[in-house]
mmCIF file of C-alpha atoms and ligand atoms in Angstrom:
data_model
loop_
_atom_site.group_PDB
_atom_site.id
_atom_site.type_symbol
_atom_site.label_atom_id
_atom_site.label_comp_id
_atom_site.label_asym_id
_atom_site.label_seq_id
_atom_site.Cartn_x
_atom_site.Cartn_y
_atom_site.Cartn_z
ATOM 1 C CA UNK A 734 -0.092 0.249 -0.038
ATOM 2 C CA UNK A 735 1.433 4.007 -1.324
ATOM 3 C CA UNK A 736 0.048 6.536 0.871
ATOM 4 C CA UNK A 737 1.290 9.490 3.329
ATOM 5 C CA UNK A 738 2.274 8.482 6.882
ATOM 6 C CA UNK A 739 1.909 11.447 9.818
ATOM 7 C CA UNK A 740 3.622 10.186 12.921
ATOM 8 C CA UNK A 741 3.211 12.620 16.716
ATOM 9 C CA UNK A 742 6.763 12.148 18.458
ATOM 10 C CA UNK A 743 8.210 13.292 21.529
ATOM 11 C CA UNK A 744 12.302 12.475 22.048
ATOM 12 C CA UNK A 745 13.869 9.149 22.623
ATOM 13 C CA UNK A 746 11.030 5.986 22.419
ATOM 14 C CA UNK A 747 9.207 8.504 20.066
ATOM 15 C CA UNK A 748 12.477 8.883 17.975
ATOM 16 C CA UNK A 749 13.067 4.970 17.928
ATOM 17 C CA UNK A 750 10.821 4.290 16.219
ATOM 18 C CA UNK A 751 10.308 7.091 13.680
ATOM 19 C CA UNK A 752 13.626 6.021 13.421
ATOM 20 C CA UNK A 753 11.678 2.175 11.668
ATOM 21 C CA UNK A 754 8.924 3.825 9.897
ATOM 22 C CA UNK A 755 11.351 5.997 7.904
ATOM 23 C CA UNK A 756 13.268 2.280 7.178
ATOM 24 C CA UNK A 757 10.451 0.600 5.738
ATOM 25 C CA UNK A 758 8.746 3.304 4.001
ATOM 26 C CA UNK A 759 10.053 5.894 1.724
ATOM 27 C CA UNK A 760 11.640 8.590 3.465
ATOM 28 C CA UNK A 761 9.641 11.228 1.424
ATOM 29 C CA UNK A 762 6.243 9.637 2.621
ATOM 30 C CA UNK A 763 7.032 10.094 6.262
ATOM 31 C CA UNK A 764 6.445 13.564 8.070
ATOM 32 C CA UNK A 765 6.948 13.578 11.535
ATOM 33 C CA UNK A 766 5.302 16.278 13.897
ATOM 34 C CA UNK A 767 7.344 17.075 17.093
ATOM 35 C CA UNK A 768 6.443 18.277 20.326
ATOM 36 C CA UNK A 769 8.458 21.748 21.471
ATOM 37 C CA UNK A 770 6.298 21.277 24.895
ATOM 38 C CA UNK A 771 10.278 20.842 26.030
ATOM 39 C CA UNK A 772 11.550 23.469 24.363
ATOM 40 C CA UNK A 773 13.277 26.782 26.170
ATOM 41 C CA UNK A 774 16.191 29.016 26.621
ATOM 42 C CA UNK A 775 18.896 28.586 28.259
ATOM 43 C CA UNK A 776 22.144 29.923 28.070
ATOM 44 C CA UNK A 777 20.676 32.806 25.410
ATOM 45 C CA UNK A 778 20.157 29.344 24.163
ATOM 46 C CA UNK A 779 16.805 28.395 22.231
ATOM 47 C CA UNK A 780 16.955 24.278 22.650
ATOM 48 C CA UNK A 781 14.379 22.241 21.173
ATOM 49 C CA UNK A 782 14.757 18.981 22.600
ATOM 50 C CA UNK A 783 12.931 15.835 21.687
ATOM 51 C CA UNK A 784 13.507 18.387 17.516
ATOM 52 C CA UNK A 785 16.890 17.586 18.283
ATOM 53 C CA UNK A 786 16.284 14.026 19.484
ATOM 54 C CA UNK A 787 14.275 13.181 15.825
ATOM 55 C CA UNK A 788 16.903 14.648 13.926
ATOM 56 C CA UNK A 789 19.315 13.960 15.151
ATOM 57 C CA UNK A 790 18.105 9.876 15.540
ATOM 58 C CA UNK A 791 17.154 10.182 11.693
ATOM 59 C CA UNK A 792 20.582 11.643 11.073
ATOM 60 C CA UNK A 793 22.264 8.555 13.118
ATOM 61 C CA UNK A 794 24.325 11.255 15.261
ATOM 62 C CA UNK A 795 21.412 10.191 18.603
ATOM 63 C CA UNK A 796 23.669 9.041 21.726
ATOM 64 C CA UNK A 797 22.476 6.110 21.619
ATOM 65 C CA UNK A 798 23.543 5.461 25.616
ATOM 66 C CA UNK A 799 21.874 9.353 26.746
ATOM 67 C CA UNK A 800 19.117 8.947 24.313
ATOM 68 C CA UNK A 801 20.171 12.659 23.889
ATOM 69 C CA UNK A 802 22.290 15.458 22.530
ATOM 70 C CA UNK A 803 25.356 13.582 19.817
ATOM 71 C CA UNK A 804 27.618 10.231 19.646
ATOM 72 C CA UNK A 805 31.523 11.327 19.863
ATOM 73 C CA UNK A 806 30.575 14.235 22.119
ATOM 74 C CA UNK A 807 33.390 16.461 23.605
ATOM 75 C CA UNK A 808 32.472 18.916 27.030
ATOM 76 C CA UNK A 809 35.169 20.959 26.101
ATOM 77 C CA UNK A 810 32.525 23.648 26.441
ATOM 78 C CA UNK A 811 31.054 22.550 29.380
ATOM 79 C CA UNK A 812 34.281 21.805 31.685
ATOM 80 C CA UNK A 813 35.463 25.581 30.636
ATOM 81 C CA UNK A 814 31.502 27.374 31.651
ATOM 82 C CA UNK A 815 31.619 25.192 35.386
ATOM 83 C CA UNK A 816 35.437 26.935 35.630
ATOM 84 C CA UNK A 817 33.920 29.974 35.243
ATOM 85 C CA UNK A 818 30.985 29.681 38.063
ATOM 86 C CA UNK A 819 27.761 29.107 35.278
ATOM 87 C CA UNK A 820 25.535 27.096 35.004
ATOM 88 C CA UNK A 821 26.386 23.471 34.095
ATOM 89 C CA UNK A 822 23.165 21.254 35.288
ATOM 90 C CA UNK A 823 22.280 21.067 31.905
ATOM 91 C CA UNK A 824 24.521 19.409 29.226
ATOM 92 C CA UNK A 825 25.616 21.233 25.905
ATOM 93 C CA UNK A 826 28.002 19.109 24.387
ATOM 94 C CA UNK A 827 30.033 20.808 22.313
ATOM 95 C CA UNK A 828 28.604 19.220 18.633
ATOM 96 C CA UNK A 829 25.461 19.990 20.305
ATOM 97 C CA UNK A 830 25.711 23.421 21.553
ATOM 98 C CA UNK A 831 26.486 24.458 17.980
ATOM 99 C CA UNK A 832 23.053 23.533 16.757
ATOM 100 C CA UNK A 833 21.791 25.834 19.143
ATOM 101 C CA UNK A 834 24.005 28.203 18.147
ATOM 102 C CA UNK A 835 22.628 27.704 14.753
ATOM 103 C CA UNK A 836 18.761 28.489 15.916
ATOM 104 C CA UNK A 837 19.438 31.530 18.406
ATOM 105 C CA UNK A 838 20.888 33.248 15.238
ATOM 106 C CA UNK A 839 18.441 32.008 12.590
ATOM 107 C CA UNK A 840 15.350 32.572 14.678
ATOM 108 C CA UNK A 841 16.552 35.603 15.730
ATOM 109 C CA UNK A 842 17.302 36.731 12.031
ATOM 110 C CA UNK A 843 13.239 36.469 12.040
ATOM 111 C CA UNK A 844 13.626 32.699 10.380
ATOM 112 C CA UNK A 845 10.758 30.596 12.330
ATOM 113 C CA UNK A 846 10.918 27.266 13.907
ATOM 114 C CA UNK A 847 9.846 25.589 10.845
ATOM 115 C CA UNK A 848 12.503 27.244 8.872
ATOM 116 C CA UNK A 849 15.202 26.121 11.188
ATOM 117 C CA UNK A 850 14.385 23.295 11.522
ATOM 118 C CA UNK A 851 13.941 22.272 7.909
ATOM 119 C CA UNK A 852 17.508 23.418 7.217
ATOM 120 C CA UNK A 853 19.079 21.651 10.225
ATOM 121 C CA UNK A 854 16.584 18.468 8.899
ATOM 122 C CA UNK A 855 18.580 19.048 5.262
ATOM 123 C CA UNK A 856 22.240 19.939 6.164
ATOM 124 C CA UNK A 857 21.923 16.857 8.491
ATOM 125 C CA UNK A 858 20.938 14.569 5.321
ATOM 126 C CA UNK A 859 17.579 13.876 7.566
ATOM 127 C CA UNK A 860 15.241 11.943 4.555
ATOM 128 C CA UNK A 861 11.289 12.923 6.761
ATOM 129 C CA UNK A 862 9.629 15.737 7.028
ATOM 130 C CA UNK A 863 10.429 16.856 10.336
ATOM 131 C CA UNK A 864 7.558 19.332 11.684
ATOM 132 C CA UNK A 865 7.391 21.181 14.805
ATOM 133 C CA UNK A 866 3.792 21.150 16.119
ATOM 134 C CA UNK A 867 3.935 25.102 16.203
ATOM 135 C CA UNK A 868 5.852 27.830 16.175
ATOM 136 C CA UNK A 869 3.696 29.448 18.357
ATOM 137 C CA UNK A 870 5.593 28.686 22.108
ATOM 138 C CA UNK A 871 4.119 25.661 24.381
ATOM 139 C CA UNK A 872 5.479 25.086 27.353
ATOM 140 C CA UNK A 873 4.724 22.433 29.438
ATOM 141 C CA UNK A 874 4.862 22.981 33.137
ATOM 142 C CA UNK A 875 4.385 20.353 36.129
ATOM 143 C CA UNK A 876 2.631 21.283 39.817
ATOM 144 C CA UNK A 877 4.338 19.734 42.394
ATOM 145 C CA UNK A 878 4.986 19.800 46.218
ATOM 146 C CA UNK A 879 7.404 23.118 45.243
ATOM 147 C CA UNK A 880 4.992 24.611 43.086
ATOM 148 C CA UNK A 881 5.237 24.678 39.351
ATOM 149 C CA UNK A 882 8.010 23.662 37.720
ATOM 150 C CA UNK A 883 9.522 24.190 34.275
ATOM 151 C CA UNK A 884 9.759 21.225 32.127
ATOM 152 C CA UNK A 885 13.117 20.938 32.052
ATOM 153 C CA UNK A 886 13.663 22.077 36.011
ATOM 154 C CA UNK A 887 11.075 18.912 36.992
ATOM 155 C CA UNK A 888 13.068 16.447 34.377
ATOM 156 C CA UNK A 889 17.155 16.924 34.534
ATOM 157 C CA UNK A 890 17.577 19.444 37.619
ATOM 158 C CA UNK A 891 15.049 17.673 39.434
ATOM 159 C CA UNK A 892 15.320 14.406 37.771
ATOM 160 C CA UNK A 893 12.033 14.055 37.403
ATOM 161 C CA UNK A 894 11.721 13.218 41.791
ATOM 162 C CA UNK A 895 8.851 16.112 42.427
ATOM 163 C CA UNK A 896 5.257 13.878 42.537
ATOM 164 C CA UNK A 897 3.378 15.614 39.987
ATOM 165 C CA UNK A 898 -0.185 16.748 40.607
ATOM 166 C CA UNK A 899 -1.316 18.449 37.637
ATOM 167 C CA UNK A 900 0.799 19.416 34.309
ATOM 168 C CA UNK A 901 -0.044 22.183 31.787
ATOM 169 C CA UNK A 902 0.538 23.309 28.763
ATOM 170 C CA UNK A 903 0.595 27.685 28.600
ATOM 171 C CA UNK A 904 0.356 29.205 24.905
ATOM 172 C CA UNK A 905 -1.214 25.436 22.954
ATOM 173 C CA UNK A 906 -4.707 27.680 23.844
ATOM 174 C CA UNK A 907 -3.636 30.324 21.649
ATOM 175 C CA UNK A 908 -0.542 28.109 19.127
ATOM 176 C CA UNK A 909 -2.411 27.645 15.604
ATOM 177 C CA UNK A 910 -0.708 24.185 14.359
ATOM 178 C CA UNK A 911 1.510 25.565 11.175
ATOM 179 C CA UNK A 912 0.346 25.602 7.888
ATOM 180 C CA UNK A 913 2.649 22.676 6.823
ATOM 181 C CA UNK A 914 1.129 20.867 10.090
ATOM 182 C CA UNK A 915 -2.342 21.219 8.863
ATOM 183 C CA UNK A 916 -1.620 20.421 5.503
ATOM 184 C CA UNK A 917 0.105 17.059 6.447
ATOM 185 C CA UNK A 918 -3.007 15.975 8.645
ATOM 186 C CA UNK A 919 -5.634 17.221 6.111
ATOM 187 C CA UNK A 920 -3.766 15.370 3.428
ATOM 188 C CA UNK A 921 -6.543 13.100 1.327
ATOM 189 C CA UNK A 922 -4.159 10.418 0.521
ATOM 190 C CA UNK A 923 -2.901 10.150 3.684
ATOM 191 C CA UNK A 924 -2.036 6.169 4.776
ATOM 192 C CA UNK A 925 -2.443 6.383 8.609
ATOM 193 C CA UNK A 926 -1.875 9.295 11.452
ATOM 194 C CA UNK A 927 0.576 6.988 14.315
ATOM 195 C CA UNK A 928 1.183 8.203 17.313
ATOM 196 C CA UNK A 929 4.130 7.330 18.650
ATOM 197 C CA UNK A 930 4.832 5.231 21.877
ATOM 198 C CA UNK A 931 6.299 7.948 23.231
ATOM 199 C CA UNK A 932 5.075 9.428 27.205
ATOM 200 C CA UNK A 933 1.681 10.573 26.779
ATOM 201 C CA UNK A 934 1.205 13.554 28.852
ATOM 202 C CA UNK A 935 4.868 15.166 28.350
ATOM 203 C CA UNK A 936 5.120 13.947 24.680
ATOM 204 C CA UNK A 937 1.288 13.659 23.347
ATOM 205 C CA UNK A 938 0.163 16.041 25.698
ATOM 206 C CA UNK A 939 1.368 19.412 23.856
ATOM 207 C CA UNK A 940 0.499 18.265 20.812
ATOM 208 C CA UNK A 941 -3.237 17.562 21.028
ATOM 209 C CA UNK A 942 -3.532 20.244 23.820
ATOM 210 C CA UNK A 943 -3.505 22.772 20.324
ATOM 211 C CA UNK A 944 -6.936 22.641 19.157
ATOM 212 C CA UNK A 945 -6.366 22.783 15.766
ATOM 213 C CA UNK A 946 -4.089 20.075 15.512
ATOM 214 C CA UNK A 947 -7.207 18.280 18.055
ATOM 215 C CA UNK A 948 -9.630 19.542 15.241
ATOM 216 C CA UNK A 949 -7.714 18.050 12.173
ATOM 217 C CA UNK A 950 -6.740 15.223 13.337
ATOM 218 C CA UNK A 951 -11.402 14.158 14.413
ATOM 219 C CA UNK A 952 -11.186 15.369 10.644
ATOM 220 C CA UNK A 953 -9.067 12.817 8.918
ATOM 221 C CA UNK A 954 -10.672 9.819 7.772
ATOM 222 C CA UNK A 955 -7.871 7.671 7.654
ATOM 223 C CA UNK A 956 -7.234 5.777 10.595
ATOM 224 C CA UNK A 957 -5.467 6.740 13.412
ATOM 225 C CA UNK A 958 -3.552 4.003 15.450
ATOM 226 C CA UNK A 959 -1.394 4.683 18.888
ATOM 227 C CA UNK A 960 1.875 2.668 20.066
ATOM 228 C CA UNK A 961 2.565 1.541 23.984
ATOM 229 C CA UNK A 962 4.516 3.400 25.204
ATOM 230 C CA UNK A 963 4.628 1.191 28.068
ATOM 231 C CA UNK A 964 4.722 -2.249 28.800
ATOM 232 C CA UNK A 965 3.539 -4.031 31.998
ATOM 233 C CA UNK A 966 2.887 -1.443 33.630
ATOM 234 C CA UNK A 967 6.502 0.053 32.879
ATOM 235 C CA UNK A 968 7.820 3.248 31.187
ATOM 236 C CA UNK A 969 10.156 2.309 28.250
ATOM 237 C CA UNK A 970 11.772 4.802 29.123
ATOM 238 C CA UNK A 971 11.405 7.820 31.501
ATOM 239 C CA UNK A 972 8.655 8.692 34.035
ATOM 240 C CA UNK A 973 5.264 8.145 32.429
ATOM 241 C CA UNK A 974 4.479 5.363 34.675
ATOM 242 C CA UNK A 975 5.504 7.068 37.625
ATOM 243 C CA UNK A 976 3.175 10.520 36.862
ATOM 244 C CA UNK A 977 0.084 8.656 35.523
ATOM 245 C CA UNK A 978 -0.033 6.825 38.958
ATOM 246 C CA UNK A 979 0.661 10.514 40.701
ATOM 247 C CA UNK A 980 -2.403 11.892 39.288
ATOM 248 C CA UNK A 981 -4.863 9.105 39.545
ATOM 249 C CA UNK A 982 -4.419 7.737 36.254
ATOM 250 C CA UNK A 983 -3.991 4.107 35.901
ATOM 251 C CA UNK A 984 -0.543 3.374 34.765
ATOM 252 C CA UNK A 985 -1.026 1.332 32.245
ATOM 253 C CA UNK A 986 -1.492 0.493 28.587
ATOM 254 C CA UNK A 987 -5.091 0.306 29.106
ATOM 255 C CA UNK A 988 -4.797 3.383 30.642
ATOM 256 C CA UNK A 989 -3.129 4.861 27.966
ATOM 257 C CA UNK A 990 -5.708 3.716 25.652
ATOM 258 C CA UNK A 991 -8.092 4.877 27.855
ATOM 259 C CA UNK A 992 -6.321 8.488 27.746
ATOM 260 C CA UNK A 993 -6.606 8.413 24.054
ATOM 261 C CA UNK A 994 -10.053 6.626 23.349
ATOM 262 C CA UNK A 995 -11.415 9.143 21.783
ATOM 263 C CA UNK A 996 -9.075 10.052 18.549
ATOM 264 C CA UNK A 997 -7.993 6.155 17.837
ATOM 265 C CA UNK A 998 -8.971 3.374 16.363
ATOM 266 C CA UNK A 999 -6.410 1.323 17.041
ATOM 267 C CA UNK A 1000 -4.151 0.418 19.887
ATOM 268 C CA UNK A 1001 -0.730 -1.271 19.331
ATOM 269 C CA UNK A 1002 0.282 -3.381 22.939
ATOM 270 C CA UNK A 1003 3.286 -5.340 24.048
ATOM 271 C CA UNK A 1004 2.339 -8.984 23.831
ATOM 272 C CA UNK A 1005 2.344 -9.053 27.613
ATOM 273 C CA UNK A 1006 -0.605 -6.712 27.904
ATOM 274 C CA UNK A 1007 -2.602 -8.408 24.913
ATOM 275 C CA UNK A 1008 -5.302 -9.791 27.083
ATOM 276 C CA UNK A 1009 -5.955 -6.193 29.234
ATOM 277 C CA UNK A 1010 -9.362 -5.079 28.467
ATOM 278 C CA UNK A 1011 -8.660 -1.889 26.372
ATOM 279 C CA UNK A 1012 -11.905 0.314 25.623
ATOM 280 C CA UNK A 1013 -13.915 -1.992 22.950
ATOM 281 C CA UNK A 1014 -14.365 0.762 20.049
ATOM 282 C CA UNK A 1015 -10.408 0.392 19.407
ATOM 283 C CA UNK A 1016 -9.179 -2.593 17.931
ATOM 284 C CA UNK A 1017 -5.865 -3.856 19.798
ATOM 285 C CA UNK A 1018 -2.617 -5.490 17.527
ATOM 286 C CA UNK A 1019 -0.520 -6.988 19.594
ATOM 287 C CA UNK A 1020 3.778 -6.851 18.546
ATOM 288 C CA UNK A 1021 7.185 -6.739 20.766
ATOM 289 C CA UNK A 1022 7.218 -3.451 21.803
ATOM 290 C CA UNK A 1023 10.976 -3.353 22.984
ATOM 291 C CA UNK A 1024 12.681 -1.611 20.433
ATOM 292 C CA UNK A 1025 16.305 -2.372 21.012
ATOM 293 C CA UNK A 1026 17.793 -3.470 17.541
ATOM 294 C CA UNK A 1027 17.125 -2.034 14.630
ATOM 295 C CA UNK A 1028 15.278 -4.989 13.358
ATOM 296 C CA UNK A 1029 12.740 -4.329 16.745
ATOM 297 C CA UNK A 1030 12.399 -0.753 15.535
ATOM 298 C CA UNK A 1031 11.760 -1.557 11.803
ATOM 299 C CA UNK A 1032 9.150 -4.601 13.275
ATOM 300 C CA UNK A 1033 7.403 -2.500 15.709
ATOM 301 C CA UNK A 1034 6.489 0.088 12.632
ATOM 302 C CA UNK A 1035 5.449 -2.504 10.286
ATOM 303 C CA UNK A 1036 3.169 -3.481 12.932
ATOM 304 C CA UNK A 1037 1.710 -0.377 13.626
ATOM 305 C CA UNK A 1038 1.074 0.198 9.081
ATOM 306 C CA UNK A 1039 -0.434 -2.814 9.475
ATOM 307 C CA UNK A 1040 -3.184 -2.129 12.228
ATOM 308 C CA UNK A 1041 -4.394 0.998 10.304
ATOM 309 C CA UNK A 1042 -4.220 -0.645 6.673
ATOM 310 C CA UNK A 1043 -5.659 -3.444 8.416
ATOM 311 C CA UNK A 1044 -9.129 -0.625 9.371
ATOM 312 C CA UNK A 1045 -8.872 1.065 6.196
ATOM 313 C CA UNK A 1046 -9.451 -2.333 4.620
ATOM 314 C CA UNK A 1047 -11.960 -2.244 7.293
ATOM 315 C CA UNK A 1048 -10.287 -6.306 7.871
ATOM 316 C CA UNK A 1049 -10.090 -7.342 11.648
ATOM 317 C CA UNK A 1050 -6.648 -6.862 13.075
HETATM 318 N N1 FO1 B 228 18.649 15.418 29.852
HETATM 319 C C1 FO1 B 228 19.044 15.292 30.920
HETATM 320 O O1 FO1 B 228 18.818 14.363 31.457
HETATM 321 N N2 FO1 B 228 20.182 15.962 31.288
HETATM 322 C C2 FO1 B 228 20.531 17.093 30.136
HETATM 323 O O2 FO1 B 228 21.723 17.245 30.862
HETATM 324 C C3 FO1 B 228 20.535 17.314 29.045
HETATM 325 C C4 FO1 B 228 20.881 17.902 28.140
HETATM 326 C C5 FO1 B 228 20.366 17.814 26.787
HETATM 327 C C6 FO1 B 228 20.636 19.008 26.214
HETATM 328 C C7 FO1 B 228 20.215 19.263 24.723
HETATM 329 C C8 FO1 B 228 18.957 18.068 24.696
HETATM 330 O O3 FO1 B 228 17.960 18.404 23.315
HETATM 331 C C9 FO1 B 228 18.783 17.256 25.151
HETATM 332 C C10 FO1 B 228 19.061 17.408 26.171
HETATM 333 N N3 FO1 B 228 18.372 16.242 27.581
HETATM 334 C C11 FO1 B 228 19.325 16.515 28.699
HETATM 335 C C12 FO1 B 228 17.512 15.795 27.297
HETATM 336 C C13 FO1 B 228 16.216 16.710 27.445
HETATM 337 O O4 FO1 B 228 15.693 17.585 28.374
HETATM 338 C C14 FO1 B 228 14.746 15.176 27.325
HETATM 339 O O5 FO1 B 228 14.707 14.114 27.638
HETATM 340 C C15 FO1 B 228 14.116 15.741 26.795
HETATM 341 O O6 FO1 B 228 13.371 17.092 26.730
HETATM 342 C C16 FO1 B 228 12.676 14.949 27.353
HETATM 343 O O7 FO1 B 228 11.791 14.430 25.721
#
């Protein structure tokens, strides 16, 4: 089957899945809509962690151990900054620093985040289109016992340790999806929209909090498939399960499916979760969801596409 595929993605888990998709599809058919709720300004630089994790992953540059930043990185800038008593809690490697400097320079010159992302993708040789969800700022904030924290304060400085009582996506209400995002989501030849295995609250939540994106998804007749980021009650990486518990949600694949219930047609879960009770309107497909090797990523991508194609044909998956 041919046709374009749109995937919504956050950082490491989503990016691994996107890489799998890019290897089983013609990359020109693939559009990634990236979360920008984690973006912030640091040391005077515009940082877009999820966009960069996706770009580095697709360019083969990501550090596989850390899951962020570049492989074979050097840290001379950080060491020099530390010596001077500067802020070093958020680590910027030397090669990564160049990307933030260039993004900041282009934004200051009047380019949009979409323009800059397209430029960086081109320079890094990335095939699929990578689109920020919006060019308007959206900032994820979390309410903890110590009050509201900016996303990176919570995530990096506090290592996701404080319990989360509430999440908000500042700016999402009034943020406009970019024209490219709207065009991708309303493409009449769309084969599937896939919600990647990213944190539903921190990575996918901000994207879906933009009213124009939610409406475009609801108006699209192509199948919408989500891939679970949780296996046997544990997040593949990061604080998703912990946060869901703290917010009184079911911290399981079933809990993720319930959160997406009004949006998705099918849900891909790991075989260990296949027997859970999912909302009856959602078709469930079991496929190994742990992505250790490149083959794992390709197989999970193929399973998500098969779920979408099965729906399009009206077949049972
Ligand atoms: N995550 C960390 O845990 N510590 C860091 O020092 C750190 C630096 C960093 C620099 C650039 C970048 O693009 C990402 C970076 N991340 C770091 C990852 C990032 O904070 C989160 O993984 C994402 O925002 C969540 O998807």
